[in-house]
PDB file of C-alpha atoms in Angstrom:
ATOM      1  CA  ASP A 207     -12.091 -15.711 -11.535  1.00 69.00           C
ATOM      2  CA  GLY A 208      -9.873 -14.207  -8.826  1.00 71.00           C
ATOM      3  CA  THR A 209      -6.577 -15.508 -10.226  1.00 76.00           C
ATOM      4  CA  ILE A 210      -3.480 -13.438 -10.920  1.00 76.00           C
ATOM      5  CA  ARG A 211      -2.175 -13.737 -14.467  1.00 77.00           C
ATOM      6  CA  ASP A 212       0.903 -12.561 -16.348  1.00 78.00           C
ATOM      7  CA  ALA A 213      -1.133 -10.691 -18.982  1.00 77.00           C
ATOM      8  CA  ASP A 214      -3.825  -8.049 -18.791  1.00 72.00           C
ATOM      9  CA  GLU A 215      -7.469  -9.054 -18.624  1.00 71.00           C
ATOM     10  CA  LYS A 216      -8.250  -7.914 -22.177  1.00 73.00           C
ATOM     11  CA  SER A 217      -5.541 -10.069 -23.784  1.00 76.00           C
ATOM     12  CA  GLY A 218      -7.518 -13.293 -23.424  1.00 75.00           C
ATOM     13  CA  ASN A 219      -4.408 -15.309 -22.734  1.00 78.00           C
ATOM     14  CA  GLY A 220      -2.178 -15.410 -19.736  1.00 80.00           C
ATOM     15  CA  ASN A 221      -0.678 -17.931 -17.395  1.00 83.00           C
ATOM     16  CA  VAL A 222      -1.779 -18.122 -13.780  1.00 84.00           C
ATOM     17  CA  VAL A 223       0.883 -16.667 -11.493  1.00 79.00           C
ATOM     18  CA  GLU A 224       1.239 -18.537  -8.217  1.00 77.00           C
ATOM     19  CA  LYS A 225       1.755 -16.410  -5.103  1.00 73.00           C
ATOM     20  CA  ASP A 226       4.686 -17.447  -2.945  1.00 73.00           C
ATOM     21  CA  GLY A 227       3.994 -15.046  -0.080  1.00 72.00           C
ATOM     22  CA  GLU A 228       7.257 -13.145  -0.452  1.00 75.00           C
ATOM     23  CA  PHE A 229       7.527  -9.423  -1.112  1.00 71.00           C
ATOM     24  CA  GLU A 230       8.997  -9.032  -4.578  1.00 72.00           C
ATOM     25  CA  THR A 231       8.154  -5.647  -6.077  1.00 79.00           C
ATOM     26  CA  THR A 232       9.304  -2.220  -4.998  1.00 85.00           C
ATOM     27  CA  LEU A 233       6.668  -0.206  -6.848  1.00 89.00           C
ATOM     28  CA  ALA A 234       8.640   3.058  -6.710  1.00 90.00           C
ATOM     29  CA  ASP A 235      11.236   1.469  -9.026  1.00 91.00           C
ATOM     30  CA  TRP A 236       8.578   0.833 -11.684  1.00 90.00           C
ATOM     31  CA  LYS A 237       7.287   4.440 -11.815  1.00 92.00           C
ATOM     32  CA  THR A 238       3.649   3.382 -12.073  1.00 90.00           C
ATOM     33  CA  GLU A 239       2.614   7.040 -12.352  1.00 90.00           C
ATOM     34  CA  ASN A 240       5.848   8.258 -13.995  1.00 91.00           C
ATOM     35  CA  VAL A 241       6.846   9.992 -10.752  1.00 92.00           C
ATOM     36  CA  ASN A 242       9.967   9.715  -8.616  1.00 93.00           C
ATOM     37  CA  TYR A 243       9.197   9.733  -4.903  1.00 92.00           C
ATOM     38  CA  SER A 244      10.961   8.942  -1.668  1.00 90.00           C
ATOM     39  CA  ASN A 245      10.454   5.687   0.191  1.00 88.00           C
ATOM     40  CA  TYR A 246      10.390   7.689   3.424  1.00 91.00           C
ATOM     41  CA  SER A 247       7.799  10.058   4.816  1.00 93.00           C
ATOM     42  CA  VAL A 248       7.026  11.966   7.971  1.00 96.00           C
ATOM     43  CA  ALA A 249       3.753  11.237   9.727  1.00 97.00           C
ATOM     44  CA  ILE A 250       1.819  12.838  12.536  1.00 98.00           C
ATOM     45  CA  PRO A 251       0.072  10.303  14.769  1.00 97.00           C
ATOM     46  CA  TYR A 252      -3.116  11.412  16.502  1.00 97.00           C
ATOM     47  CA  GLY A 253      -4.815   9.235  19.021  1.00 98.00           C
ATOM     48  CA  ILE A 254      -6.972   8.837  22.051  1.00 98.00           C
ATOM     49  CA  GLY A 255      -7.341   5.947  24.419  1.00 98.00           C
ATOM     50  CA  LEU A 256      -9.117   4.896  27.583  1.00 98.00           C
ATOM     51  CA  ARG A 257      -8.220   2.354  30.239  1.00 97.00           C
ATOM     52  CA  TRP A 258     -10.581   0.970  32.871  1.00 97.00           C
ATOM     53  CA  GLY A 259      -9.533  -0.855  36.036  1.00 96.00           C
ATOM     54  CA  ILE A 260     -11.887  -3.803  36.406  1.00 96.00           C
ATOM     55  CA  SER A 261     -10.107  -5.185  39.473  1.00 94.00           C
ATOM     56  CA  LYS A 262      -6.666  -4.953  41.110  1.00 90.00           C
ATOM     57  CA  ARG A 263      -5.291  -7.285  38.467  1.00 91.00           C
ATOM     58  CA  VAL A 264      -7.415  -6.767  35.341  1.00 95.00           C
ATOM     59  CA  THR A 265      -7.669  -3.686  33.133  1.00 97.00           C
ATOM     60  CA  LEU A 266      -9.491  -3.106  29.859  1.00 98.00           C
ATOM     61  CA  GLY A 267      -8.464  -0.543  27.284  1.00 98.00           C
ATOM     62  CA  ALA A 268      -9.491   0.881  23.936  1.00 98.00           C
ATOM     63  CA  GLU A 269      -7.500   3.112  21.599  1.00 98.00           C
ATOM     64  CA  PHE A 270      -8.118   4.921  18.321  1.00 98.00           C
ATOM     65  CA  SER A 271      -5.127   6.112  16.301  1.00 98.00           C
ATOM     66  CA  TYR A 272      -4.980   8.156  13.075  1.00 98.00           C
ATOM     67  CA  ASN A 273      -1.679   8.597  11.222  1.00 98.00           C
ATOM     68  CA  TYR A 274      -1.439  11.425   8.670  1.00 98.00           C
ATOM     69  CA  PHE A 275       1.462  11.366   6.173  1.00 97.00           C
ATOM     70  CA  PHE A 276       3.048  14.285   4.345  1.00 95.00           C
ATOM     71  CA  ASN A 277       3.008  12.544   0.969  1.00 93.00           C
ATOM     72  CA  ASP A 278       0.535  10.692  -1.212  1.00 94.00           C
ATOM     73  CA  TYR A 279       2.645   7.665  -2.137  1.00 94.00           C
ATOM     74  CA  LEU A 280       2.430   5.426   0.924  1.00 92.00           C
ATOM     75  CA  ASP A 281       0.451   3.018  -1.280  1.00 91.00           C
ATOM     76  CA  ASP A 282       2.049   4.073  -4.632  1.00 92.00           C
ATOM     77  CA  VAL A 283      -1.282   5.584  -5.708  1.00 91.00           C
ATOM     78  CA  SER A 284      -1.815   9.310  -6.162  1.00 92.00           C
ATOM     79  CA  ASP A 285      -2.814  10.573  -9.586  1.00 88.00           C
ATOM     80  CA  SER A 286      -3.002   8.867 -13.012  1.00 85.00           C
ATOM     81  CA  TYR A 287      -1.507   5.823 -14.723  1.00 85.00           C
ATOM     82  CA  ALA A 288       1.735   6.251 -16.674  1.00 86.00           C
ATOM     83  CA  LEU A 289       1.330   6.427 -20.446  1.00 83.00           C
ATOM     84  CA  ASN A 290       2.981   3.884 -22.755  1.00 83.00           C
ATOM     85  CA  THR A 291       5.552   6.410 -24.025  1.00 86.00           C
ATOM     86  CA  GLU A 292       6.473   7.322 -20.442  1.00 89.00           C
ATOM     87  CA  ILE A 293       6.979   3.650 -19.622  1.00 89.00           C
ATOM     88  CA  GLN A 294       9.068   3.147 -22.775  1.00 90.00           C
ATOM     89  CA  ASN A 295      11.226   6.183 -21.933  1.00 93.00           C
ATOM     90  CA  ASN A 296      11.737   5.018 -18.337  1.00 93.00           C
ATOM     91  CA  PHE A 297      12.994   1.605 -19.507  1.00 93.00           C
ATOM     92  CA  ASP A 298      14.492   2.597 -22.873  1.00 91.00           C
ATOM     93  CA  GLY A 299      16.061  -0.295 -24.749  1.00 88.00           C
ATOM     94  CA  ASP A 300      14.671  -3.018 -22.478  1.00 91.00           C
ATOM     95  CA  PRO A 301      11.428  -4.423 -23.935  1.00 89.00           C
ATOM     96  CA  VAL A 302      11.080  -6.983 -21.129  1.00 88.00           C
ATOM     97  CA  LYS A 303      11.131  -4.270 -18.448  1.00 90.00           C
ATOM     98  CA  GLN A 304       8.794  -2.129 -20.571  1.00 89.00           C
ATOM     99  CA  GLN A 305       6.265  -4.965 -20.706  1.00 87.00           C
ATOM    100  CA  LEU A 306       6.642  -5.691 -16.987  1.00 87.00           C
ATOM    101  CA  ALA A 307       6.302  -1.994 -16.107  1.00 88.00           C
ATOM    102  CA  SER A 308       3.158  -1.747 -18.214  1.00 85.00           C
ATOM    103  CA  TYR A 309       1.676  -4.748 -16.391  1.00 83.00           C
ATOM    104  CA  ILE A 310       2.754  -3.585 -12.915  1.00 86.00           C
ATOM    105  CA  THR A 311       1.324  -0.123 -13.602  1.00 84.00           C
ATOM    106  CA  ASP A 312      -2.092  -1.524 -14.530  1.00 81.00           C
ATOM    107  CA  PRO A 313      -2.474  -5.333 -14.225  1.00 77.00           C
ATOM    108  CA  THR A 314      -6.079  -5.311 -15.452  1.00 73.00           C
ATOM    109  CA  GLY A 315      -5.423  -3.177 -18.507  1.00 71.00           C
ATOM    110  CA  LEU A 316      -8.716  -1.423 -17.747  1.00 69.00           C
ATOM    111  CA  GLY A 317      -7.496   1.680 -15.912  1.00 67.00           C
ATOM    112  CA  SER A 318      -5.438   3.308 -18.613  1.00 62.00           C
ATOM    113  CA  SER A 319      -5.949   3.707 -22.311  1.00 57.00           C
ATOM    114  CA  GLY A 320      -2.164   3.636 -22.613  1.00 55.00           C
ATOM    115  CA  VAL A 321      -2.541   6.078 -25.488  1.00 57.00           C
ATOM    116  CA  ASP A 322      -0.555   9.294 -25.430  1.00 51.00           C
ATOM    117  CA  ASN A 323      -2.414  12.607 -25.305  1.00 50.00           C
ATOM    118  CA  VAL A 324      -5.521  10.944 -23.931  1.00 54.00           C
ATOM    119  CA  ALA A 325      -6.447  11.516 -20.295  1.00 58.00           C
ATOM    120  CA  THR A 326      -5.968   8.299 -18.381  1.00 62.00           C
ATOM    121  CA  SER A 327      -8.231   7.091 -15.644  1.00 72.00           C
ATOM    122  CA  PRO A 328      -7.349   8.367 -12.185  1.00 78.00           C
ATOM    123  CA  ARG A 329      -5.680   5.918  -9.811  1.00 82.00           C
ATOM    124  CA  GLY A 330      -6.256   8.119  -6.794  1.00 85.00           C
ATOM    125  CA  ASN A 331      -6.878  11.686  -5.678  1.00 90.00           C
ATOM    126  CA  PRO A 332      -3.709  13.826  -5.626  1.00 92.00           C
ATOM    127  CA  ASP A 333      -5.486  16.495  -3.554  1.00 94.00           C
ATOM    128  CA  TYR A 334      -5.254  14.377  -0.383  1.00 94.00           C
ATOM    129  CA  ASN A 335      -2.212  12.869   1.314  1.00 96.00           C
ATOM    130  CA  ASP A 336      -2.229   9.318   2.624  1.00 96.00           C
ATOM    131  CA  ALA A 337      -3.356   8.347   6.101  1.00 96.00           C
ATOM    132  CA  TYR A 338      -4.390   5.254   7.978  1.00 97.00           C
ATOM    133  CA  SER A 339      -6.208   4.595  11.212  1.00 98.00           C
ATOM    134  CA  PHE A 340      -6.843   1.722  13.547  1.00 97.00           C
ATOM    135  CA  PHE A 341      -8.915   0.881  16.588  1.00 98.00           C
ATOM    136  CA  SER A 342      -7.608  -1.546  19.183  1.00 98.00           C
ATOM    137  CA  PHE A 343      -8.807  -3.236  22.349  1.00 98.00           C
ATOM    138  CA  GLU A 344      -6.632  -4.360  25.234  1.00 97.00           C
ATOM    139  CA  VAL A 345      -7.085  -6.744  28.128  1.00 98.00           C
ATOM    140  CA  SER A 346      -4.243  -6.890  30.630  1.00 96.00           C
ATOM    141  CA  TYR A 347      -3.662  -9.004  33.693  1.00 94.00           C
ATOM    142  CA  ASN A 348      -1.159  -8.117  36.436  1.00 90.00           C
ATOM    143  CA  PHE A 349       0.850 -11.178  37.523  1.00 87.00           C
ATOM    144  CA  LYS A 350       2.597  -9.263  40.329  1.00 76.00           C
ATOM    145  CA  HIS A 351       1.005 -11.302  43.117  1.00 62.00           C
ATOM    146  CA  PHE A 352       2.185 -14.597  41.578  1.00 61.00           C
ATOM    147  CA  PHE A 353       5.864 -13.660  41.721  1.00 59.00           C
ATOM    148  CA  LYS A 354       6.656 -13.039  45.380  1.00 64.00           C
ATOM    149  CA  LYS A 355      10.178 -12.088  46.409  1.00 67.00           C
ATOM    150  CA  ALA A 356      12.140 -14.751  48.260  1.00 66.00           C
ATOM    151  CA  ASP A 357      13.051 -13.902  51.869  1.00 62.00           C
TER     152      ASP A 357
END
């Protein structure tokens, strides 16, 4: 139904969680794949762009940019879901955090069996690092002729 709930989909019960629009979860702290990783990464930006002069005052431009990162955790997704025992060990003695970590790791409950010694479903492909790209258009207008120097 498109709602976000505080229990996995298979549980059959769960309260609707209202979004407040504020960032609240640093996923690295919850070890969703039982991996420690840095919040920083180095990237190499590649790009190409063109600019056309339409008149003395108007230019049009287009640019494509591709940013390649040297890690696979820009989006906190690389390999497989954490197992239940890994989650319990990461938050030993705190059942509330264990339950939250289990939910944050796999909100649907469909991606991981959660059973030890059973291969879990892949979250991503660890053979490839993260990257993103964008394409942009630009229209610029030169106001130089409107602002004349006073004599």
